[in-house]
Coordinates of C-alpha atoms in Angstrom, one line a residue:
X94 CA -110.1 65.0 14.7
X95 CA -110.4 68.0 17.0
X96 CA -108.0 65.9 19.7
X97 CA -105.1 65.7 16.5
X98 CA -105.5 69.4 15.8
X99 CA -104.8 70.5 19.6
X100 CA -102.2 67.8 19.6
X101 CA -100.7 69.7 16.3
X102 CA -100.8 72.5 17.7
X103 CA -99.2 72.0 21.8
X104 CA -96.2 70.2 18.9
X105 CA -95.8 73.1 17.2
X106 CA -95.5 76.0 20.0
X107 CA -93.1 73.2 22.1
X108 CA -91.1 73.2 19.0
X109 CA -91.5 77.2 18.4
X110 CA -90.4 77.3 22.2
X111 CA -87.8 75.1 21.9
X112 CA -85.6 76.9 19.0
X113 CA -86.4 80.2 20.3
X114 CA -84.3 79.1 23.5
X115 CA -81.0 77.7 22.2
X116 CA -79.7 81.0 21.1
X117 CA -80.1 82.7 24.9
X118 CA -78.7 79.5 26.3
X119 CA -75.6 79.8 23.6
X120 CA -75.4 83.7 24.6
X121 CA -75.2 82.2 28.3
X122 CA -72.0 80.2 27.5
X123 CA -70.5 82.7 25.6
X124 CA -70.6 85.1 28.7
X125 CA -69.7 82.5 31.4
X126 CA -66.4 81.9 29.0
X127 CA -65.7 85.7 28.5
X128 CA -66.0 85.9 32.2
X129 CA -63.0 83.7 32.7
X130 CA -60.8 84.7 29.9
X131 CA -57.8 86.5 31.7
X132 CA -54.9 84.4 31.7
X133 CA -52.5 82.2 34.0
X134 CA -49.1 83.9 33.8
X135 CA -46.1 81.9 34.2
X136 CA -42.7 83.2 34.2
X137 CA -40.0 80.6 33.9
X138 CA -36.2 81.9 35.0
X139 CA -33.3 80.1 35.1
X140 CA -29.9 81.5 37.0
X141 CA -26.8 81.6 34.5
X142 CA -28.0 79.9 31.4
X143 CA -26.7 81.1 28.5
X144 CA -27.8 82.1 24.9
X145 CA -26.2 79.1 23.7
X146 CA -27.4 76.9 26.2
X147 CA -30.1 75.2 24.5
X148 CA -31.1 73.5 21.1
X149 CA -33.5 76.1 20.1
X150 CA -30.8 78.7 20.1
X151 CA -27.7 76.1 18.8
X152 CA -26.5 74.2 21.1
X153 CA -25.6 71.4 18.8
X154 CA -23.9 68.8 22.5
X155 CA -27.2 69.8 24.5
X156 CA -30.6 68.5 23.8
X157 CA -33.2 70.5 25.2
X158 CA -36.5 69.2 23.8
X159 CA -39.0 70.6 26.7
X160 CA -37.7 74.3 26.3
X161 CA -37.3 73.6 22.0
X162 CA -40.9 72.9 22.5
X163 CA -42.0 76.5 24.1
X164 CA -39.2 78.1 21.9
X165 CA -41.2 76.4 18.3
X166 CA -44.6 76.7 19.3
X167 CA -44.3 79.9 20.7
X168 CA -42.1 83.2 20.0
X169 CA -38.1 83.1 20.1
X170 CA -36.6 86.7 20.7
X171 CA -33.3 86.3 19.8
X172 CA -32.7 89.9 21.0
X173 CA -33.8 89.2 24.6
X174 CA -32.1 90.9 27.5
X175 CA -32.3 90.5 31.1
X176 CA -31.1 94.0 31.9
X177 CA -28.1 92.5 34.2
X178 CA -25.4 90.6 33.6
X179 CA -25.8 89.1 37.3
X180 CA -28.9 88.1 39.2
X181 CA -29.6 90.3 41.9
X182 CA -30.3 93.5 40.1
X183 CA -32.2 91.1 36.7
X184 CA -34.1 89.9 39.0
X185 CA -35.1 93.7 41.1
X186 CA -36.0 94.7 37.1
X187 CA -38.0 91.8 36.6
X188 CA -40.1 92.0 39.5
X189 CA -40.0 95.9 39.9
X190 CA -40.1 97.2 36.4
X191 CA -37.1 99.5 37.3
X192 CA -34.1 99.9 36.2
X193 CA -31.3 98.3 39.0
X194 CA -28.8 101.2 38.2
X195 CA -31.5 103.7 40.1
X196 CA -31.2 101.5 43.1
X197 CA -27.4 101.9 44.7
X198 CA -28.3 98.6 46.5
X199 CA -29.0 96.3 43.3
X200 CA -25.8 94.1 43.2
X201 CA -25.4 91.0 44.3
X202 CA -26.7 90.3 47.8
X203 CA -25.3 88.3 50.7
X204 CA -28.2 85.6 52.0
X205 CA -28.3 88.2 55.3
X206 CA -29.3 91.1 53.6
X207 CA -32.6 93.6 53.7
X208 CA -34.9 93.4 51.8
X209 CA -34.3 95.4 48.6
X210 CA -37.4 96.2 47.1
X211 CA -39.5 99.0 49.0
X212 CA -42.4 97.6 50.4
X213 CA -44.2 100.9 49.1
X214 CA -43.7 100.5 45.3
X215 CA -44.8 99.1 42.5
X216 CA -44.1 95.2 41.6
X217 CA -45.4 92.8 39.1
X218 CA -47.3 90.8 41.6
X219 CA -49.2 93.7 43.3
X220 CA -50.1 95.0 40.4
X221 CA -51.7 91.6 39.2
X222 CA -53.6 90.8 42.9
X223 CA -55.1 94.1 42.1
X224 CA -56.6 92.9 39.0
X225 CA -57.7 89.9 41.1
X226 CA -54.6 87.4 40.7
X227 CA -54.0 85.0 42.9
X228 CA -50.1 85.4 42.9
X229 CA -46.6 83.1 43.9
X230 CA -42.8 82.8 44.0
X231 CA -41.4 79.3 44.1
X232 CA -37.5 78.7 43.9
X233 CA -34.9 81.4 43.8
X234 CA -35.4 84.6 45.9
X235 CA -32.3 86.8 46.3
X236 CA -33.6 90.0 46.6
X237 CA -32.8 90.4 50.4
X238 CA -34.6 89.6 53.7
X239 CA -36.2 91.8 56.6
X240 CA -34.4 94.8 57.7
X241 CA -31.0 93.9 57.7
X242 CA -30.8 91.7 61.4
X243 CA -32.6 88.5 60.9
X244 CA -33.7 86.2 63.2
X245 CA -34.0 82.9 61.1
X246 CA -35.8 81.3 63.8
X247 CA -38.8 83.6 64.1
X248 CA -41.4 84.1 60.9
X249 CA -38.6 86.7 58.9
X250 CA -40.5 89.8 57.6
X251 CA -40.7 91.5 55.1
X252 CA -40.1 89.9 52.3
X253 CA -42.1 88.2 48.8
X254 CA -45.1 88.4 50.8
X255 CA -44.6 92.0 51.4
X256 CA -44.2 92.9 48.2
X257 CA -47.1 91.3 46.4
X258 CA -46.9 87.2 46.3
X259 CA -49.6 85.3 47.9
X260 CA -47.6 82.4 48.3
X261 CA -43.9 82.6 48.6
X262 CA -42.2 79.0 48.6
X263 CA -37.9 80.0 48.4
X264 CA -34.0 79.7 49.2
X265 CA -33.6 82.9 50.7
X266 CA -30.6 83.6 48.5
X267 CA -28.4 81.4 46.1
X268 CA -27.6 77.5 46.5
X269 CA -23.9 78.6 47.2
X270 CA -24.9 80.7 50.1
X271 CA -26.4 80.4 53.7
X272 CA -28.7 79.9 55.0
X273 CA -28.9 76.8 53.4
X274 CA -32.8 76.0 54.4
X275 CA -36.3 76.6 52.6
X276 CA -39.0 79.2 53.5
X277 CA -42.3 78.8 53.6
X278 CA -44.1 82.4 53.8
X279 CA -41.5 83.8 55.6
X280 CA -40.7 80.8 58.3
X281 CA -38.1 78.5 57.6
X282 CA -39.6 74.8 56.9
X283 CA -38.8 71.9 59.1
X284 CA -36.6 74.0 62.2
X285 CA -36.0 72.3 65.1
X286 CA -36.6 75.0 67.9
X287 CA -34.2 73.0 70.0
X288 CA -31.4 73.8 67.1
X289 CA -32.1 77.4 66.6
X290 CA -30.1 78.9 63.2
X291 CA -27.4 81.7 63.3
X292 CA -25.6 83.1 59.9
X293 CA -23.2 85.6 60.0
X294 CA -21.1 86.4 56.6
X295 CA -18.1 87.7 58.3
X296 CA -17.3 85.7 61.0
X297 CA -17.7 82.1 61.8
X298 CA -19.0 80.3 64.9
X299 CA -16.3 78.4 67.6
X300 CA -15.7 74.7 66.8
X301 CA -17.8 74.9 63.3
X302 CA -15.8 73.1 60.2
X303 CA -14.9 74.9 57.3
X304 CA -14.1 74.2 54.3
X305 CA -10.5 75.9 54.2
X306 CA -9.4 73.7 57.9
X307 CA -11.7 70.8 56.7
X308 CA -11.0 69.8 53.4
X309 CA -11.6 66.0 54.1
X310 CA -15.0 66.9 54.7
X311 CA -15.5 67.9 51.2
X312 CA -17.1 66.4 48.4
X313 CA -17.0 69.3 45.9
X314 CA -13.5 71.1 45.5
X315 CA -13.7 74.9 45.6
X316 CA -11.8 76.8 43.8
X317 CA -12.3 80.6 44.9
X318 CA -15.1 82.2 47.5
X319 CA -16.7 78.9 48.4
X320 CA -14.7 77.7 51.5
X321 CA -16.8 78.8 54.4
X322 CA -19.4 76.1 56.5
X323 CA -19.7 72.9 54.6
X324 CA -23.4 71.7 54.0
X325 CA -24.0 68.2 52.1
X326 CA -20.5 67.8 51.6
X327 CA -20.2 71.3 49.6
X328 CA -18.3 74.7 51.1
X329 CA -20.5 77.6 50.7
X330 CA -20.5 81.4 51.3
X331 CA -20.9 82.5 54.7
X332 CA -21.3 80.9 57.7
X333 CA -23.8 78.8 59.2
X334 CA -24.7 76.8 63.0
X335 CA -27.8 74.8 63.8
X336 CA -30.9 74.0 61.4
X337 CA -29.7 70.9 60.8
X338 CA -33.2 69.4 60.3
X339 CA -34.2 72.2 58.1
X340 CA -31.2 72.2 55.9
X341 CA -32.5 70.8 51.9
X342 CA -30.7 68.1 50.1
X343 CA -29.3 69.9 47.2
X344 CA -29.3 66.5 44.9
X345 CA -33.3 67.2 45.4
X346 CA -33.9 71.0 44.7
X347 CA -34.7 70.7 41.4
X348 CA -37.6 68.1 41.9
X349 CA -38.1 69.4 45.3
X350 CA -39.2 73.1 43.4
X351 CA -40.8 71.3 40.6
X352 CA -43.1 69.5 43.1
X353 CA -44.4 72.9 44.6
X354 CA -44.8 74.5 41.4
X355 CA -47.2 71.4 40.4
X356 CA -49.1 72.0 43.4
X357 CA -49.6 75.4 43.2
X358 CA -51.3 75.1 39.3
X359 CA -53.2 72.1 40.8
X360 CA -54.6 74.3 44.0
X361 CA -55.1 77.1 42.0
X362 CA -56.5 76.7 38.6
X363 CA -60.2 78.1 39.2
X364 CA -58.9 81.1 39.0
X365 CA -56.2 83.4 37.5
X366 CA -53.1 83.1 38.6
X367 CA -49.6 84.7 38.5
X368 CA -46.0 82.0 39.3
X369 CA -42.8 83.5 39.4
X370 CA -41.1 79.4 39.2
X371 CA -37.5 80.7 39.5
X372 CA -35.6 77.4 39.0
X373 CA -31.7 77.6 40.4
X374 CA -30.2 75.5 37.3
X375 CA -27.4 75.7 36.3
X376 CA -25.6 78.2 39.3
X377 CA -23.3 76.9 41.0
X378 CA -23.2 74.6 43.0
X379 CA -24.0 72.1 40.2
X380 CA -25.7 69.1 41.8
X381 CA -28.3 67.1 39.4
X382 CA -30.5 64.3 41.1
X383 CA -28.6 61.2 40.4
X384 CA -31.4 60.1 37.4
X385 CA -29.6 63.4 35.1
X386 CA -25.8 62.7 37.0
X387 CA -23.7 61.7 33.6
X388 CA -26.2 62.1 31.0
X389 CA -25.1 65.0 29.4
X390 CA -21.1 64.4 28.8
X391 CA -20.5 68.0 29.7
X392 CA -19.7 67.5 33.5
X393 CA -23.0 68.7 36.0
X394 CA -23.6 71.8 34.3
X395 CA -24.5 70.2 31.1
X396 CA -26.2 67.7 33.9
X397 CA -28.3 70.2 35.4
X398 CA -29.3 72.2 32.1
X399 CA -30.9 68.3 31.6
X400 CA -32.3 68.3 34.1
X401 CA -34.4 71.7 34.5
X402 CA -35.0 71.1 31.0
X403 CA -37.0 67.9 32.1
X404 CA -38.6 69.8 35.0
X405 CA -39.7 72.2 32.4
X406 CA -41.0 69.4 30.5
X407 CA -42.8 68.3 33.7
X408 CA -44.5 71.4 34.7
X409 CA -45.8 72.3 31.2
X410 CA -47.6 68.8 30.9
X411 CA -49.4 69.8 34.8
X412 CA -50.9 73.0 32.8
X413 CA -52.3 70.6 29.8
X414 CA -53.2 67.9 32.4
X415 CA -54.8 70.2 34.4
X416 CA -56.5 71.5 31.2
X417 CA -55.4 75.4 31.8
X418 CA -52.6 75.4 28.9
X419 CA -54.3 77.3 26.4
X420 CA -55.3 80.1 28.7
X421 CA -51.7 80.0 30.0
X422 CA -48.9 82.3 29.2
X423 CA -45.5 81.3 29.8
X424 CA -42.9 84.0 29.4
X425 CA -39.4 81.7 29.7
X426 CA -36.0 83.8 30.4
X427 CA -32.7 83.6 32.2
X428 CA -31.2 86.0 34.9
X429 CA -27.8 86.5 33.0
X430 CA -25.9 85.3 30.6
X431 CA -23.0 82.0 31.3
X432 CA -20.2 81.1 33.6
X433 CA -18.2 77.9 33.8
X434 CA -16.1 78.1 37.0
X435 CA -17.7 80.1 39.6
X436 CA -16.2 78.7 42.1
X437 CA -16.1 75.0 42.2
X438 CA -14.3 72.4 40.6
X439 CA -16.7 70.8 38.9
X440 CA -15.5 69.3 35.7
X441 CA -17.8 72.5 33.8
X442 CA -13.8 74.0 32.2
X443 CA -12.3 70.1 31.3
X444 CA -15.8 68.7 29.7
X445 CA -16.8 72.0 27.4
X446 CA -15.9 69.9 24.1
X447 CA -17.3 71.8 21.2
X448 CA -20.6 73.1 23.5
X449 CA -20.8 77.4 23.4
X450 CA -22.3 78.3 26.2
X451 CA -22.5 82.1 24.7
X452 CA -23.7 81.0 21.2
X453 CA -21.3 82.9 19.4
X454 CA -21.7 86.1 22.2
X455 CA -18.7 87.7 23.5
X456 CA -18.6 87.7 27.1
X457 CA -20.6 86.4 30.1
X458 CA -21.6 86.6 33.3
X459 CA -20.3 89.7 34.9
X460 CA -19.9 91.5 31.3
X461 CA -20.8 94.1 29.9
X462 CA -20.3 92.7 26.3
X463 CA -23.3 90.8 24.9
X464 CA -22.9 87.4 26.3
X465 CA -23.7 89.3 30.0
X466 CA -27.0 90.4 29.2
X467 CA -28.7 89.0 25.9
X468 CA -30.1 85.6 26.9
X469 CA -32.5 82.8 25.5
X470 CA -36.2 84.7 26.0
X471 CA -39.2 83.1 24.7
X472 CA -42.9 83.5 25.2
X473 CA -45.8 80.8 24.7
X474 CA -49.4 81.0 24.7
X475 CA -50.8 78.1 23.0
X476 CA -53.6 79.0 20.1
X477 CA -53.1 82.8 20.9
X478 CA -49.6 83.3 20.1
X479 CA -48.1 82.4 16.6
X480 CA -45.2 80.3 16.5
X481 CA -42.1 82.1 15.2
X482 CA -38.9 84.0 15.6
X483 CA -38.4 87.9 16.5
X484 CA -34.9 90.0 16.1
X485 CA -37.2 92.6 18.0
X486 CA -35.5 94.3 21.2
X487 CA -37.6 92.9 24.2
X488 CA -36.2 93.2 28.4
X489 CA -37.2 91.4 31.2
X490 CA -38.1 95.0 32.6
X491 CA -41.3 95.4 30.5
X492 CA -43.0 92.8 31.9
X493 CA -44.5 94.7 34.1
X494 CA -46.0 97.3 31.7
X495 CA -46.8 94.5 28.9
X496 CA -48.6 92.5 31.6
X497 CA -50.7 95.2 33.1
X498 CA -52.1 96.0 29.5
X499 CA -52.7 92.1 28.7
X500 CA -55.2 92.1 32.0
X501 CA -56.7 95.3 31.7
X502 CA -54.8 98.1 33.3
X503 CA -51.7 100.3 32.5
X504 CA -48.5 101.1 34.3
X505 CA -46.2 103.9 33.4
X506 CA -44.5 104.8 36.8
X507 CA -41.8 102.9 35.8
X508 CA -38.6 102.5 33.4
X509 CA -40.9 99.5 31.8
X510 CA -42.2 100.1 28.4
X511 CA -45.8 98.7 27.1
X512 CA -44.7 96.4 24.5
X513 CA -47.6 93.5 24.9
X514 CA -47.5 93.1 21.0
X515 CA -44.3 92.5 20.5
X516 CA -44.3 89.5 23.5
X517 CA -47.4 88.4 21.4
X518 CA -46.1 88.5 18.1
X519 CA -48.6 91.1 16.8
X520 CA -45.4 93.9 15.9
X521 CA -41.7 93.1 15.2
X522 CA -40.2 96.1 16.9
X523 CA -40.2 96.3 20.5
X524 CA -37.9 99.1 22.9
X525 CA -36.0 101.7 20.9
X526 CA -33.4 101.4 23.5
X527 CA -32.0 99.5 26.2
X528 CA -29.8 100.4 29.2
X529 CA -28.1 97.0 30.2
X530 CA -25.6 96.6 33.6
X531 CA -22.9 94.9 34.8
X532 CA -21.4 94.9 38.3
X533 CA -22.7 98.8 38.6
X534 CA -21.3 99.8 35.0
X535 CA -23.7 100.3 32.3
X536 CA -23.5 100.5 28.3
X537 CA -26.5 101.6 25.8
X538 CA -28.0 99.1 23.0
X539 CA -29.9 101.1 20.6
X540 CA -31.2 99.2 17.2
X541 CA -28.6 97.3 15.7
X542 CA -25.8 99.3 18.0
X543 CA -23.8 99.1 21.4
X544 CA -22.3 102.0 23.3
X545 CA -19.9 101.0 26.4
X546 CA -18.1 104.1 28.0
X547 CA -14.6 103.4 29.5
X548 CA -14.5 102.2 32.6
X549 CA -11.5 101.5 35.5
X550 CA -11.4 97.7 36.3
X551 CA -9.8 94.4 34.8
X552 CA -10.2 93.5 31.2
X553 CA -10.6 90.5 31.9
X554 CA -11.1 88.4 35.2
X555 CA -9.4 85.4 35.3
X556 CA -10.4 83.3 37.9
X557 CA -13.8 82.9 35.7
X558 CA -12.1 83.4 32.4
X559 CA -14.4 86.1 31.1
X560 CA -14.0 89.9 29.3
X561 CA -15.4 92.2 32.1
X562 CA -16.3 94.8 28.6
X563 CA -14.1 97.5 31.0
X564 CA -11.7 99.2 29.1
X565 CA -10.2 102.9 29.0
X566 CA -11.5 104.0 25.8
X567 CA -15.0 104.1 23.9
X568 CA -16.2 101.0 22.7
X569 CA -19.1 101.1 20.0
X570 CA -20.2 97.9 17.8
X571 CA -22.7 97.0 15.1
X572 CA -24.2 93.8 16.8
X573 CA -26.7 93.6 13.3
X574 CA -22.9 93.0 11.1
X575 CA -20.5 92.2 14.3
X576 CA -22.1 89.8 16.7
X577 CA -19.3 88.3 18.4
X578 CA -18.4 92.1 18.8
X579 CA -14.6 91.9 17.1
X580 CA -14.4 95.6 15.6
X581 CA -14.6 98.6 17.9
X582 CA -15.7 101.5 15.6
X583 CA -15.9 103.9 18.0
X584 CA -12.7 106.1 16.3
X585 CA -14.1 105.0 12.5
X586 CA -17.7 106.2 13.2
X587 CA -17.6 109.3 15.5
X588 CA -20.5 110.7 14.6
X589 CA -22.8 107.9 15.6
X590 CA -20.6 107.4 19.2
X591 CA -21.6 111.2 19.8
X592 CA -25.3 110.3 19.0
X593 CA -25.3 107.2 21.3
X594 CA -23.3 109.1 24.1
X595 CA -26.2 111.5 23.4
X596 CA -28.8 109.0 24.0
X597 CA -27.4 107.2 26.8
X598 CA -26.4 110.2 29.4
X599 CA -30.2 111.2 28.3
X600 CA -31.5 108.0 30.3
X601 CA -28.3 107.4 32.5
X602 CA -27.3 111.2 33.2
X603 CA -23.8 111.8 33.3
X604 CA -22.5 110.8 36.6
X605 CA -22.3 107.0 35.7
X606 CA -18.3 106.8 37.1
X607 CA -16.9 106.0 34.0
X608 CA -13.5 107.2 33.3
X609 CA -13.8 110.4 32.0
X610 CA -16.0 111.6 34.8
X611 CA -14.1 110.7 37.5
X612 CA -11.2 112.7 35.9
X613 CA -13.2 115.4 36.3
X614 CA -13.7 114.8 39.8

């Protein structure tokens, strides 16, 4: 009897013991998962797609299901901007946080140029390695190279890595431009020392084939500015000897980027990580891998909007297979707004049909109307952000600010404004106002209205068939009641053009070169 009793009794404290411990172990877990709750951040950016240029925002002869997918299940702006209507100086803001206007050398670079971001200040990457990110660039660069005389052959310095990526995996400028090679942390992959590379954008090199005194040698007709060396059958800008070994098969960028995005989530997901994946879809030149060649009906731009829509599609199922999804945010933009012919003849003009690539914007590339700057912006976090649809004001350039607060730290050195709950959903305004730029002329949105000063220049350029937004008078438009922009009320309401000349020489100052100034001069 006095064997059960002790027996009772050991049961009874093992048992005591027993549910006295599963609380600190559940305390245990719970502090191992706050530990690791900062998330992966992924930005997405495509060169040239417009707002109409996918199924989420219209497109009614494109079918983009991958990107409909973010666009659903996360937050559609339909007021996003890039804050350029070309990719140089969207892509300075982006990364910078600054507005390209303050820097005189944020247009649109040759693939010889310096870098163009200071090594010294601030940038969305080095602010995220300080909060312990592992950070990378894969894909489009363009923001200049070393200090203005590169040696392609030799490691080139300075450059992503300089300014804050880990890992920096890149075309050192556009597809349409030399050097037509991929490098690897600053070295150009696969060069044969024995065929050393030499660029030069003004002159080319004895005995080298152009595109102008070799046309036979070309597979893809130019039509303006791309007629220098010939690569892959294709005349480019600038001009290029040697490399051949190291120069990329254009047919295979796309899955060629898509691969080393895959492997950087793959090598990388035990801890947090920042990847700028800047895909080069759908710039010109337009060359989609043969599986995407004639799917879409709409020539190889429609081809190639397929096709980085699929990649999309790709990479988003590594994050879920890889099981880092949910504790992944994906901010997805474009550079600027759309352009048909840049430069080729590539069937992009004869194949529109009833497609829009500026869903119902005025403008494009290169303009200073709407269809320059306001592009398809969407951001996704799965279980964390609620699916929907925002007319909120949101830019490119407040990443850097809205970022810093999501991981714990604050920025306010630059133009970029904290707005972290209006990328998450949480409040439906975002900026009060936005300075937006195109080829070094800028105009103010503020709410529902748009301010462009008069300006010197074309109306209209025609060898790309888009309104430049120049004109010689005052240009003001309710976007909320006029979104194609069709009635100037700058002479019916000048009360409110006085308030938004206010407002926009408050940010800009008043020596912005429009017309009126330099009549002063």
């Amino acid at each position: 009897m006095k064997k059960i009793l002790n027996l009772t009794v050991l049961f009874l404290i093992l048992v005591s013991f027993s549910c006295k411990e599963k609380p600190k172990e559940t305390k245990v877990v719970a502090t191992a998962e706050k530990k690791n709750t900062k998330p992966n951040i992924v930005v997405i950016y495509l060169d040239d797609l417009g707002y109409g240029d996918i199924s989420s925002y219209g497109a009614t002869e494109l079918n983009t299901p991958n990107i409909d997918a973010l666009a659903t299940g996360g937050l559609k702006f339909t007021n996003g901007y890039a804050t350029s209507a070309t990719c140089t100086p969207s892509r300075y803001a982006l990364l910078t946080g600054v507005y390209p206007w303050r820097n005189k050398d944020a247009k649109i670079l040759p693939g010889t140029a310096p870098l163009l971001i200071s090594t010294e200040q601030q940038t969305l990457p080095k602010m995220l390695k300080s909060q312990g990110y592992q950070t990378a660039i894969v894909g489009k660069w363009h923001l200049g190279l070393g200090t203005g005389n590169v040696n392609w052959n030799e490691r080139v310095s300075p450059g992503p890595n300089e300014v804050g990526f880990d890992d920096a995996y890149i075309l050192a400028a556009t597809q349409d431009r030399v050097p037509t090679v991929y490098i690897d942390n600053g070295n150009v992959v696969g060069l044969d020392p024995n065929d050393p590379i030499e660029v030069n954008y003004k002159t080319n090199f004895v005995g080298e084939p152009t595109a102008v005194d070799n046309p036979e040698m070309v597979d893809m007709k130019w039509h303006h500015g791309h007629n220098n060396s010939i690569v892959n059958g294709i005349g480019r800008i600038g001009f290029m000897k040697g490399g051949e070994a190291a120069k990329w098969s254009d047919v295979d960028m796309a899955d060629h980027f898509l691969a080393k995005a895959q492997d950087y989530v793959k090598t990388h997901k035990n801890a947090p990580f920042f990847l700028y994946y800047a895909m080069q879809q759908p710039h010109v030149p337009r060359t989609p891998h043969p599986r995407f060649a004639g799917k879409s009906g709409l020539g190889p731009r429609g081809d190639v909007i397929l096709e980085a829509d699929w990649c999309i599609g790709e990479f988003v199922k590594t994050l879920k297979e890889e099981g880092i999804l949910e504790n992944t945010l994906i901010v997805f933009s474009s550079d600027n707004g759309p352009v048909l012919n840049d430069g080729y003849y590539d069937d992009a003009v004869e194949k529109l049909g009833k497609h829009d690539p500026k869903g119902g914007l005025r403008g494009g590339k290169y303009s200073l109307f709407e269809a320059g700057t306001r592009v398809p912006f969407i951001t996704y976090w799965k279980d964390h952000i609620t699916p929907g649809e925002s007319d909120a004001i949101v830019c490119q350039v407040d990443l850097l600010a809205s970022i810093a607060n999501l991981v714990g730290t604050q920025e306010s050195s630059t133009d970029s404004k904290n707005i972290l709950k209006t990328f998450l959903g949480e409040e439906k305004t975002g900026r009060d106002n936005l300075i937006i730029e195109a080829t070094s002329r800028t105009a103010l949105r503020s709410g529902d209205w748009l301010m462009i000063p008069p300006y010197k220049g074309k109306a209209y350029q025609e060898k790309v068939d888009i309104e430049t937004g120049s004109s010689p008078d005052f240009q003001l438009y309710n976007l909320k009641e006029d979104k194609a922009q069709q009635n100037n009320l700058a002479k019916a309401k000048p009360e409110k053009l006085r308030e938004m000349i206010t407002e926009f020489e408050a940010i800009r100052g008043k020596n912005y070169n429009n017309i009126q100034q330099l009549k002063l001069r």
